[in-house]
Amino acid sequence: MTKNELVAKLHDIEWEDFEVKAAKSELPKNIWESVSAFSNTSGGWIVLGVKQTGKTFEIQGVDNIEKLEQDFLGTLRSEKFNQRLAVTSKQYDIDGKKLLAFYVPEVDLKPVYYGSPINTFIRMGSGDQRATEGEIRAMFRDQSFGKKTEETIPDTSIDMLNLNTLKSYRFALSQTQNLVNLREVDDAEFCEQVNITRNGLLTYAGLLMFGKAPYVLRYVPTFCVDYIEIPGPTIEQAEVRYTYRIPEQDNIWDSVQIILRRFRTLVDAPIHIKEDGFATTDESQYNVLREALANMVMHGDHFDSLRSCIRVYTDHIEFMNGGCFPLPVKDIIGKVYSKLRNPTIAKLFRFVGIAENAGYGMNKLASWESLTGTRPSVDSDRTKAIVSFPLKSAIQRKTENSDDAKNVPVNVPVNVPVNVPVNLTETQRQVLARIKENHNITHREIAEQLSITDKTAKRATMALRQLGMIAREGSDKNGHWVVVKD
């Protein structure tokens, strides 16, 4: 930092990479909090000899600058902190007053703390905040970024894998041109070649991808890939908690197969007629969601108590992962960058064509805007990462190019699955029949006619609305039912 840069900073409010302290003749006690915070965040400058009052800075200078510098650097060379820090110092003379500055770089192995892990700090805006227990645990886990799932598990074997799952994966692989030389080898050899096992022992990656549930939960009790469809734009606005939730699966591969089938109901897949008369289906939107799913499980921290989860709302789909991005998002999008938390899991997905080549995944996700005209959002902090994609409703997709679009009832539910056979229960079929006969029928009347409870009648109409079969125009008291489709 040059003298002019320092002066410029002193004319502004305190920056997130810049901390001032008065420190006239001795080091302030809270200076070590700033050292920890900058080390654990993005690095920054600590400047001694400046007093802050509100949003203004007053240059006071320091006495005996050489002693302060030696005390600071000497403390860092002692065992006060849990690791040695490569801090640099610089002296300034501004209007005859001496200032002492230290640059504290971000470190690779976090957390940095003094005394004990409870004294771990992070930089939040222009201040230092004590890290939470969850943030500290996340830092410790990130020390094994790209390593933990590559480790082998003692006393394990291929017998702990779900061989039907492995068979499903190998079939998917056979539909590509990848690893052709492994098509005829037995399962044991195949597993060794792709790092599912190593010297006969399962890797964590292999167990998570293909393991039987009891063994997965024994060695990775936090494992879960969750998927929930919520009938509202937020959880609070949903009439019920959810309309679908994936049953717990043995492993990652089984979970992904079910989720991919659900994805096909959420997005457009227009058919294009080629010049030769043959039709092709454009699955670009589906492919983006598939990439997002692959990225979630490839980069997820499966040892975190914050479980990976996909939430499908009526107007957007949200992918949430425990563990943060390895770099700020702005430093990843638009660049070929690859730093994998789970390298073997990533390779297994790339072998079957579910994920992009290393470094291109974020760009694939960003293509959602050009495909749909809506921009995905990315939010990442020190404990989780969330990627969200706006969704069109099924009714919008069906009618936006139709002459009848203006006649669609305003209360038709959004995000209704398309291209999926509608299998109604007997109660739902009877309720739909009563509504077709009388668009003004009430839940009480339905219940009386079918000899069911009011609550059962309401559940049936709610399900029919979510399936896009019916809609409600007007209030519950004075409105009426609209049959959208038979």
Coordinates of C-alpha atoms in Angstrom, one line a residue:
M1 CA 0.0 0.0 0.0
T2 CA 1.5 3.3 -1.1
K3 CA 1.3 6.5 1.0
N4 CA -1.2 8.0 -1.4
E5 CA -3.4 4.8 -1.2
L6 CA -3.2 5.0 2.6
V7 CA -4.3 8.7 2.6
A8 CA -7.1 7.9 0.3
K9 CA -8.4 5.1 2.6
L10 CA -8.2 7.5 5.6
H11 CA -10.6 9.8 3.8
D12 CA -13.2 7.1 3.5
I13 CA -15.0 4.8 6.0
E14 CA -13.1 1.8 7.2
W15 CA -12.8 -0.8 4.4
E16 CA -13.3 -4.5 4.8
D17 CA -9.6 -5.0 4.1
F18 CA -8.4 -2.1 6.3
E19 CA -8.4 -1.7 10.1
V20 CA -7.1 1.3 12.1
K21 CA -6.1 1.4 15.7
A22 CA -4.8 4.3 17.9
A23 CA -1.9 2.4 19.5
K24 CA 0.0 5.4 20.7
S25 CA 2.7 3.6 22.6
E26 CA 1.7 -0.1 22.9
L27 CA -0.1 -2.7 20.9
P28 CA -3.9 -2.7 21.5
K29 CA -5.2 -6.0 22.9
N30 CA -7.8 -6.4 20.2
I31 CA -5.1 -6.3 17.5
W32 CA -4.9 -10.1 17.6
E33 CA -8.6 -10.4 16.7
S34 CA -7.9 -8.5 13.5
V35 CA -4.9 -10.7 12.7
S36 CA -7.1 -13.8 13.1
A37 CA -10.0 -12.1 11.1
F38 CA -7.8 -11.1 8.1
S39 CA -6.0 -14.5 8.1
N40 CA -9.4 -16.3 7.9
T41 CA -11.1 -14.1 5.4
S42 CA -9.4 -12.2 2.5
G43 CA -6.4 -10.6 4.1
G44 CA -6.0 -6.9 4.9
W45 CA -4.0 -4.0 6.5
I46 CA -3.8 -3.1 10.1
V47 CA -2.7 0.5 10.5
L48 CA -1.5 1.8 13.9
G49 CA -1.5 5.5 14.8
V50 CA -4.9 6.4 13.6
K51 CA -7.9 7.1 15.8
Q52 CA -11.4 6.5 14.5
T53 CA -14.3 8.6 15.6
G54 CA -17.5 7.6 13.9
K55 CA -16.7 7.6 10.2
T56 CA -13.8 10.0 10.4
F57 CA -10.1 9.2 11.0
E58 CA -7.6 11.3 12.9
I59 CA -3.9 10.7 12.4
Q60 CA -2.2 10.7 15.8
G61 CA 1.0 8.8 15.0
V62 CA 2.8 6.3 17.3
D63 CA 5.7 6.6 19.6
N64 CA 8.7 4.3 19.5
I65 CA 7.7 2.8 16.1
E66 CA 10.6 0.2 16.1
K67 CA 9.5 -1.3 19.4
L68 CA 5.9 -1.6 18.3
E69 CA 7.0 -3.3 15.1
Q70 CA 9.3 -5.8 17.0
D71 CA 6.6 -6.6 19.6
F72 CA 4.1 -7.3 16.9
L73 CA 6.3 -9.5 14.7
G74 CA 7.9 -11.2 17.7
T75 CA 4.5 -12.2 19.0
L76 CA 3.6 -13.8 15.7
R77 CA 6.9 -15.7 15.8
S78 CA 6.0 -17.1 19.2
E79 CA 3.4 -19.8 19.8
K80 CA 0.5 -17.3 20.5
F81 CA -1.2 -18.4 17.2
N82 CA -1.7 -21.9 16.0
Q83 CA 0.4 -21.4 13.0
R84 CA 3.2 -19.1 11.7
L85 CA 1.9 -16.1 9.7
A86 CA 3.8 -14.4 6.9
V87 CA 3.0 -10.8 7.9
T88 CA 4.8 -7.8 6.3
S89 CA 5.2 -4.4 7.8
K90 CA 5.6 -0.9 6.5
Q91 CA 6.2 2.6 8.0
Y92 CA 4.7 5.9 6.9
D93 CA 5.4 9.5 7.6
I94 CA 2.3 11.7 7.1
D95 CA 2.7 15.4 8.1
G96 CA 5.5 14.5 10.5
K97 CA 3.5 11.7 12.3
K98 CA 4.7 8.1 12.1
L99 CA 2.3 5.4 11.2
L100 CA 3.0 1.6 11.3
A101 CA 1.0 -0.8 9.0
F102 CA 1.0 -4.6 8.8
Y103 CA -0.4 -6.6 5.9
V104 CA -1.9 -9.9 7.1
P105 CA -2.5 -12.2 4.1
E106 CA -5.2 -14.8 3.9
V107 CA -3.9 -18.3 4.7
D108 CA -4.6 -21.6 3.1
L109 CA -5.1 -23.7 6.2
K110 CA -7.9 -22.2 8.3
P111 CA -8.8 -21.5 11.0
V112 CA -6.2 -19.2 12.4
Y113 CA -6.7 -18.5 16.1
Y114 CA -4.8 -17.6 19.2
G115 CA -4.9 -19.6 22.4
S116 CA -7.8 -21.9 21.5
P117 CA -10.2 -22.3 18.5
I118 CA -12.8 -20.2 20.3
N119 CA -10.6 -17.2 19.5
T120 CA -11.2 -17.6 15.8
F121 CA -12.4 -14.4 14.1
I122 CA -13.6 -13.5 10.7
R123 CA -14.0 -10.2 8.9
M124 CA -17.6 -9.0 8.4
G125 CA -17.9 -5.7 6.5
S126 CA -15.5 -3.4 8.3
G127 CA -15.4 -5.2 11.6
D128 CA -14.1 -8.3 13.3
Q129 CA -16.6 -10.9 14.5
R130 CA -16.0 -14.0 16.5
A131 CA -16.6 -17.1 14.3
T132 CA -19.5 -19.3 15.2
E133 CA -19.0 -23.0 16.1
G134 CA -20.4 -24.0 12.7
E135 CA -18.0 -21.6 10.9
I136 CA -15.0 -23.0 12.8
R137 CA -16.0 -26.6 12.0
A138 CA -16.4 -25.6 8.3
M139 CA -12.9 -24.2 8.3
F140 CA -11.4 -27.4 9.8
R141 CA -13.2 -29.5 7.2
D142 CA -12.0 -27.2 4.3
Q143 CA -8.4 -28.2 5.3
S144 CA -9.3 -31.6 3.7
F145 CA -10.8 -29.9 0.6
G146 CA -10.3 -32.4 -2.2
K147 CA -8.9 -35.1 0.1
K148 CA -11.4 -36.5 2.5
T149 CA -13.5 -38.4 0.1
E150 CA -10.4 -39.8 -1.6
E151 CA -9.3 -41.6 1.6
T152 CA -9.9 -45.3 2.0
I153 CA -12.1 -46.7 4.9
P154 CA -10.5 -49.4 7.0
D155 CA -12.3 -52.8 7.2
T156 CA -14.5 -52.2 4.1
S157 CA -14.9 -54.0 0.9
I158 CA -16.9 -54.1 -2.4
D159 CA -19.5 -56.2 -0.6
M160 CA -20.7 -53.0 1.1
L161 CA -21.8 -51.6 -2.3
N162 CA -25.3 -51.8 -3.7
L163 CA -24.5 -53.9 -6.8
N164 CA -27.7 -52.9 -8.5
T165 CA -26.7 -49.3 -8.2
L166 CA -23.3 -50.1 -9.6
K167 CA -24.9 -52.0 -12.5
S168 CA -27.1 -49.0 -13.2
Y169 CA -24.0 -46.8 -13.3
R170 CA -22.1 -49.1 -15.6
F171 CA -25.1 -49.3 -18.0
A172 CA -25.1 -45.5 -18.2
L173 CA -21.4 -45.5 -18.8
S174 CA -21.8 -48.0 -21.6
Q175 CA -24.0 -45.5 -23.5
T176 CA -21.0 -43.2 -23.8
Q177 CA -17.6 -43.6 -25.5
N178 CA -15.7 -43.2 -22.2
L179 CA -13.7 -46.0 -20.5
V180 CA -14.5 -48.4 -23.3
N181 CA -11.6 -50.6 -22.1
L182 CA -13.4 -51.3 -18.8
R183 CA -16.7 -52.5 -20.2
E184 CA -15.9 -56.2 -19.9
V185 CA -14.0 -56.2 -16.7
D186 CA -15.6 -57.5 -13.5
D187 CA -17.0 -55.2 -10.8
A188 CA -13.9 -55.6 -8.6
E189 CA -11.5 -54.6 -11.3
F190 CA -13.8 -51.7 -12.4
C191 CA -14.0 -50.3 -8.9
E192 CA -10.2 -50.4 -8.6
Q193 CA -9.7 -48.6 -11.9
V194 CA -12.0 -45.7 -11.1
N195 CA -11.1 -45.3 -7.4
I196 CA -14.3 -46.7 -6.0
T197 CA -11.9 -49.0 -4.1
R198 CA -8.2 -48.8 -3.6
N199 CA -6.3 -52.0 -2.7
G200 CA -9.7 -53.6 -2.0
L201 CA -10.8 -50.9 0.5
L202 CA -13.7 -48.6 -0.3
T203 CA -13.0 -44.9 -0.7
Y204 CA -15.4 -42.5 0.9
A205 CA -16.3 -41.4 -2.6
G206 CA -17.1 -45.0 -3.7
L207 CA -19.2 -45.6 -0.6
L208 CA -21.1 -42.4 -1.0
M209 CA -21.8 -43.0 -4.7
F210 CA -22.8 -46.6 -4.6
G211 CA -22.9 -47.9 -1.0
K212 CA -25.7 -49.7 0.8
A213 CA -27.6 -47.5 3.1
P214 CA -26.5 -49.1 6.4
Y215 CA -22.8 -48.8 5.5
V216 CA -23.1 -45.3 4.1
L217 CA -24.8 -44.1 7.3
R218 CA -22.3 -46.0 9.5
Y219 CA -19.3 -44.2 8.0
V220 CA -21.0 -40.9 6.9
P221 CA -23.9 -40.4 9.3
T222 CA -24.6 -36.9 7.9
F223 CA -25.2 -38.2 4.3
C224 CA -28.4 -37.0 2.6
V225 CA -29.4 -35.7 -0.8
D226 CA -32.8 -34.2 -0.2
Y227 CA -35.4 -33.0 -2.8
I228 CA -38.6 -31.2 -1.9
E229 CA -41.4 -29.7 -4.1
I230 CA -43.1 -26.9 -2.2
P231 CA -46.5 -25.5 -3.5
G232 CA -45.7 -21.8 -3.0
P233 CA -43.0 -19.1 -3.7
T234 CA -41.8 -19.5 -0.1
I235 CA -42.2 -22.1 2.6
E236 CA -44.4 -19.6 4.6
Q237 CA -46.8 -19.1 1.6
A238 CA -47.3 -22.8 0.8
E239 CA -50.6 -24.3 1.8
V240 CA -48.9 -27.5 2.8
R241 CA -45.3 -28.2 3.7
Y242 CA -44.6 -30.0 0.5
T243 CA -46.4 -32.0 -2.3
Y244 CA -43.4 -34.4 -2.9
R245 CA -40.3 -35.3 -1.1
I246 CA -37.8 -37.9 -2.4
P247 CA -37.7 -41.1 -0.3
E248 CA -34.3 -41.6 1.4
Q249 CA -32.0 -43.4 -1.0
D250 CA -29.0 -45.6 -0.3
N251 CA -26.5 -43.4 -2.0
I252 CA -25.8 -40.5 -4.3
W253 CA -26.3 -42.3 -7.6
D254 CA -29.8 -43.6 -6.7
S255 CA -30.8 -40.1 -5.5
V256 CA -29.6 -38.4 -8.6
Q257 CA -31.6 -40.8 -10.9
I258 CA -34.8 -40.0 -9.2
I259 CA -34.2 -36.3 -9.1
L260 CA -33.3 -36.1 -12.8
R261 CA -36.7 -37.7 -13.6
R262 CA -38.4 -34.9 -11.5
F263 CA -36.4 -32.3 -13.4
R264 CA -37.9 -33.2 -16.7
T265 CA -41.3 -32.0 -15.4
L266 CA -40.0 -28.6 -14.6
V267 CA -38.7 -27.1 -17.8
D268 CA -39.3 -26.6 -21.5
A269 CA -38.0 -29.2 -23.9
P270 CA -39.1 -27.9 -27.3
I271 CA -39.2 -30.1 -30.3
H272 CA -37.4 -28.9 -33.5
I273 CA -38.1 -30.3 -36.9
K274 CA -34.9 -30.6 -38.9
E275 CA -34.5 -30.1 -42.7
D276 CA -34.6 -33.9 -43.2
G277 CA -37.9 -34.1 -41.5
F278 CA -36.6 -35.7 -38.3
A279 CA -37.4 -34.1 -34.9
T280 CA -35.0 -33.3 -32.2
T281 CA -35.7 -32.3 -28.6
D282 CA -33.9 -29.3 -27.1
E283 CA -33.1 -30.3 -23.6
S284 CA -30.8 -27.3 -22.9
Q285 CA -32.8 -26.1 -19.8
Y286 CA -32.9 -29.7 -18.4
N287 CA -29.1 -30.0 -19.0
V288 CA -28.5 -26.8 -16.9
L289 CA -30.5 -28.2 -14.0
R290 CA -28.7 -31.6 -14.4
E291 CA -25.3 -29.7 -14.2
A292 CA -26.4 -27.9 -11.1
L293 CA -27.4 -31.2 -9.5
A294 CA -24.0 -32.7 -10.4
N295 CA -22.2 -29.7 -9.1
M296 CA -24.1 -29.9 -5.8
V297 CA -23.1 -33.5 -5.1
M298 CA -19.6 -33.1 -6.5
H299 CA -18.8 -30.0 -4.4
G300 CA -21.0 -30.7 -1.4
D301 CA -19.5 -31.3 2.0
H302 CA -21.1 -34.7 2.8
F303 CA -19.6 -34.6 6.3
D304 CA -21.4 -31.5 7.2
S305 CA -24.6 -31.6 9.3
L306 CA -26.1 -29.0 6.9
R307 CA -27.4 -31.4 4.3
S308 CA -27.5 -30.9 0.5
C309 CA -31.0 -30.1 -0.5
I310 CA -33.0 -29.1 -3.6
R311 CA -36.2 -27.1 -3.0
V312 CA -38.6 -26.6 -5.9
Y313 CA -40.9 -23.6 -5.3
T314 CA -43.6 -22.4 -7.6
D315 CA -41.4 -19.8 -9.2
H316 CA -37.8 -21.0 -8.7
I317 CA -35.6 -24.0 -7.9
E318 CA -33.0 -23.7 -5.2
F319 CA -29.9 -25.9 -4.8
M320 CA -28.3 -25.6 -1.3
N321 CA -25.1 -27.2 -0.2
G322 CA -23.1 -27.4 3.0
G323 CA -19.7 -25.9 2.5
C324 CA -18.8 -22.8 0.5
F325 CA -17.3 -22.2 -2.9
P326 CA -13.5 -22.4 -3.0
L327 CA -13.3 -18.9 -4.4
P328 CA -15.7 -15.9 -4.6
V329 CA -18.3 -16.6 -7.3
K330 CA -17.1 -13.6 -9.4
D331 CA -13.7 -15.2 -9.6
I332 CA -15.1 -18.5 -10.9
I333 CA -17.8 -17.6 -13.5
G334 CA -16.4 -16.8 -16.9
K335 CA -13.1 -18.5 -16.1
V336 CA -11.9 -22.1 -16.5
Y337 CA -11.4 -22.9 -12.9
S338 CA -11.5 -26.3 -11.2
K339 CA -10.9 -27.0 -7.5
L340 CA -12.9 -30.0 -6.5
R341 CA -14.0 -30.9 -3.0
N342 CA -14.7 -34.5 -4.2
P343 CA -12.5 -35.3 -7.2
T344 CA -13.5 -39.0 -7.7
I345 CA -17.3 -38.2 -7.4
A346 CA -16.7 -35.5 -10.0
K347 CA -14.9 -37.9 -12.4
L348 CA -17.6 -40.5 -12.0
F349 CA -20.3 -38.0 -13.1
R350 CA -18.2 -36.7 -16.0
F351 CA -17.6 -40.3 -17.2
V352 CA -21.3 -40.7 -17.8
G353 CA -21.8 -37.2 -19.3
I354 CA -23.9 -35.8 -16.4
A355 CA -21.4 -33.1 -15.6
E356 CA -19.2 -30.7 -17.7
N357 CA -15.5 -31.0 -18.0
A358 CA -13.5 -29.6 -15.1
G359 CA -13.8 -25.8 -14.8
Y360 CA -16.7 -25.3 -17.1
G361 CA -19.6 -26.1 -14.8
M362 CA -20.3 -22.6 -13.5
N363 CA -20.4 -21.2 -17.1
K364 CA -23.0 -23.9 -17.9
L365 CA -25.2 -22.7 -15.0
A366 CA -24.8 -19.1 -16.2
S367 CA -26.3 -20.1 -19.6
W368 CA -29.7 -20.3 -17.9
E369 CA -30.2 -16.5 -18.6
S370 CA -29.7 -16.9 -22.4
L371 CA -32.1 -19.9 -22.4
T372 CA -34.9 -18.5 -20.3
G373 CA -34.4 -14.7 -20.1
T374 CA -34.2 -15.0 -16.3
R375 CA -31.0 -14.7 -14.4
P376 CA -29.9 -17.4 -11.8
S377 CA -28.5 -16.1 -8.5
V378 CA -25.7 -17.4 -6.4
D379 CA -25.2 -16.8 -2.7
S380 CA -22.3 -18.2 -0.7
D381 CA -21.0 -17.7 2.8
R382 CA -18.6 -19.6 5.0
T383 CA -21.0 -22.5 5.7
K384 CA -23.2 -22.9 2.7
A385 CA -23.8 -22.2 -1.0
I386 CA -27.1 -21.6 -2.7
V387 CA -27.7 -21.5 -6.4
S388 CA -31.3 -20.5 -7.5
F389 CA -32.9 -20.6 -11.0
P390 CA -36.2 -18.8 -11.8
L391 CA -38.8 -21.2 -13.2
K392 CA -41.8 -20.6 -15.5
S393 CA -45.0 -22.3 -14.5
A394 CA -46.4 -25.1 -16.6
I395 CA -49.4 -22.9 -17.4
Q396 CA -47.1 -20.1 -18.6
R397 CA -45.1 -22.6 -20.8
K398 CA -48.3 -24.0 -22.3
T399 CA -50.1 -20.7 -23.0
E400 CA -47.6 -17.9 -23.5
N401 CA -47.6 -18.5 -27.3
S402 CA -51.3 -19.4 -27.4
D403 CA -54.2 -17.2 -28.6
D404 CA -56.1 -18.4 -25.6
A405 CA -53.5 -17.2 -23.1
K406 CA -55.7 -14.3 -22.0
N407 CA -58.4 -16.8 -20.9
V408 CA -56.3 -18.7 -18.4
P409 CA -57.7 -18.2 -14.9
V410 CA -55.6 -15.9 -12.8
N411 CA -55.5 -18.3 -9.9
V412 CA -54.2 -21.3 -11.8
P413 CA -51.4 -22.8 -9.7
V414 CA -47.8 -22.5 -11.0
N415 CA -45.1 -25.0 -11.4
V416 CA -47.5 -27.8 -12.3
P417 CA -45.5 -30.8 -13.7
V418 CA -45.9 -31.4 -17.4
N419 CA -45.6 -34.5 -19.6
V420 CA -46.3 -36.6 -16.6
P421 CA -49.3 -39.0 -16.5
V422 CA -51.8 -37.9 -13.9
N423 CA -52.7 -40.8 -11.6
L424 CA -55.6 -39.6 -9.4
T425 CA -56.7 -41.4 -6.4
E426 CA -60.3 -42.6 -6.3
T427 CA -61.3 -39.7 -3.9
Q428 CA -59.6 -37.2 -6.2
R429 CA -61.5 -38.5 -9.2
Q430 CA -64.8 -38.3 -7.4
V431 CA -64.1 -34.8 -6.2
L432 CA -63.2 -33.7 -9.7
A433 CA -66.4 -35.2 -11.0
R434 CA -68.5 -33.2 -8.4
I435 CA -66.7 -30.0 -9.4
K436 CA -67.4 -30.6 -13.1
E437 CA -71.0 -31.0 -12.2
N438 CA -71.2 -27.9 -10.0
H439 CA -68.5 -25.2 -10.2
N440 CA -70.0 -23.6 -7.1
I441 CA -69.8 -26.7 -4.9
T442 CA -68.3 -26.2 -1.4
H443 CA -65.9 -28.4 0.5
R444 CA -68.7 -29.2 3.0
E445 CA -71.0 -30.3 0.1
I446 CA -68.3 -32.4 -1.4
A447 CA -67.7 -34.1 2.0
E448 CA -71.4 -34.8 2.5
Q449 CA -71.9 -36.2 -1.0
L450 CA -68.9 -38.5 -0.8
S451 CA -69.2 -39.4 2.9
I452 CA -65.7 -38.0 3.7
T453 CA -64.4 -35.4 6.1
D454 CA -64.1 -31.7 5.2
K455 CA -60.3 -32.0 5.7
T456 CA -60.2 -34.9 3.2
A457 CA -62.2 -32.9 0.7
K458 CA -59.8 -29.9 1.1
R459 CA -56.7 -32.2 0.6
A460 CA -58.2 -33.5 -2.6
T461 CA -59.0 -30.1 -4.1
M462 CA -55.5 -28.9 -3.1
A463 CA -53.9 -31.9 -4.9
L464 CA -56.1 -31.3 -8.0
R465 CA -55.0 -27.6 -8.0
Q466 CA -51.3 -28.6 -7.7
L467 CA -51.8 -31.0 -10.7
G468 CA -53.3 -28.2 -12.8
M469 CA -56.6 -30.0 -13.0
I470 CA -58.7 -27.2 -11.4
A471 CA -58.3 -23.6 -10.2
R472 CA -60.2 -21.2 -8.0
E473 CA -61.5 -17.9 -9.1
G474 CA -62.5 -15.4 -6.5
S475 CA -62.6 -15.9 -2.7
D476 CA -63.2 -19.2 -0.9
K477 CA -66.6 -17.8 0.1
N478 CA -67.9 -16.2 -3.1
G479 CA -65.7 -17.7 -5.8
H480 CA -66.1 -20.7 -8.0
W481 CA -64.1 -23.6 -9.4
V482 CA -62.6 -23.7 -12.9
V483 CA -61.8 -27.0 -14.6
V484 CA -58.5 -26.4 -16.3
K485 CA -58.2 -29.8 -17.9
D486 CA -60.1 -33.1 -17.8

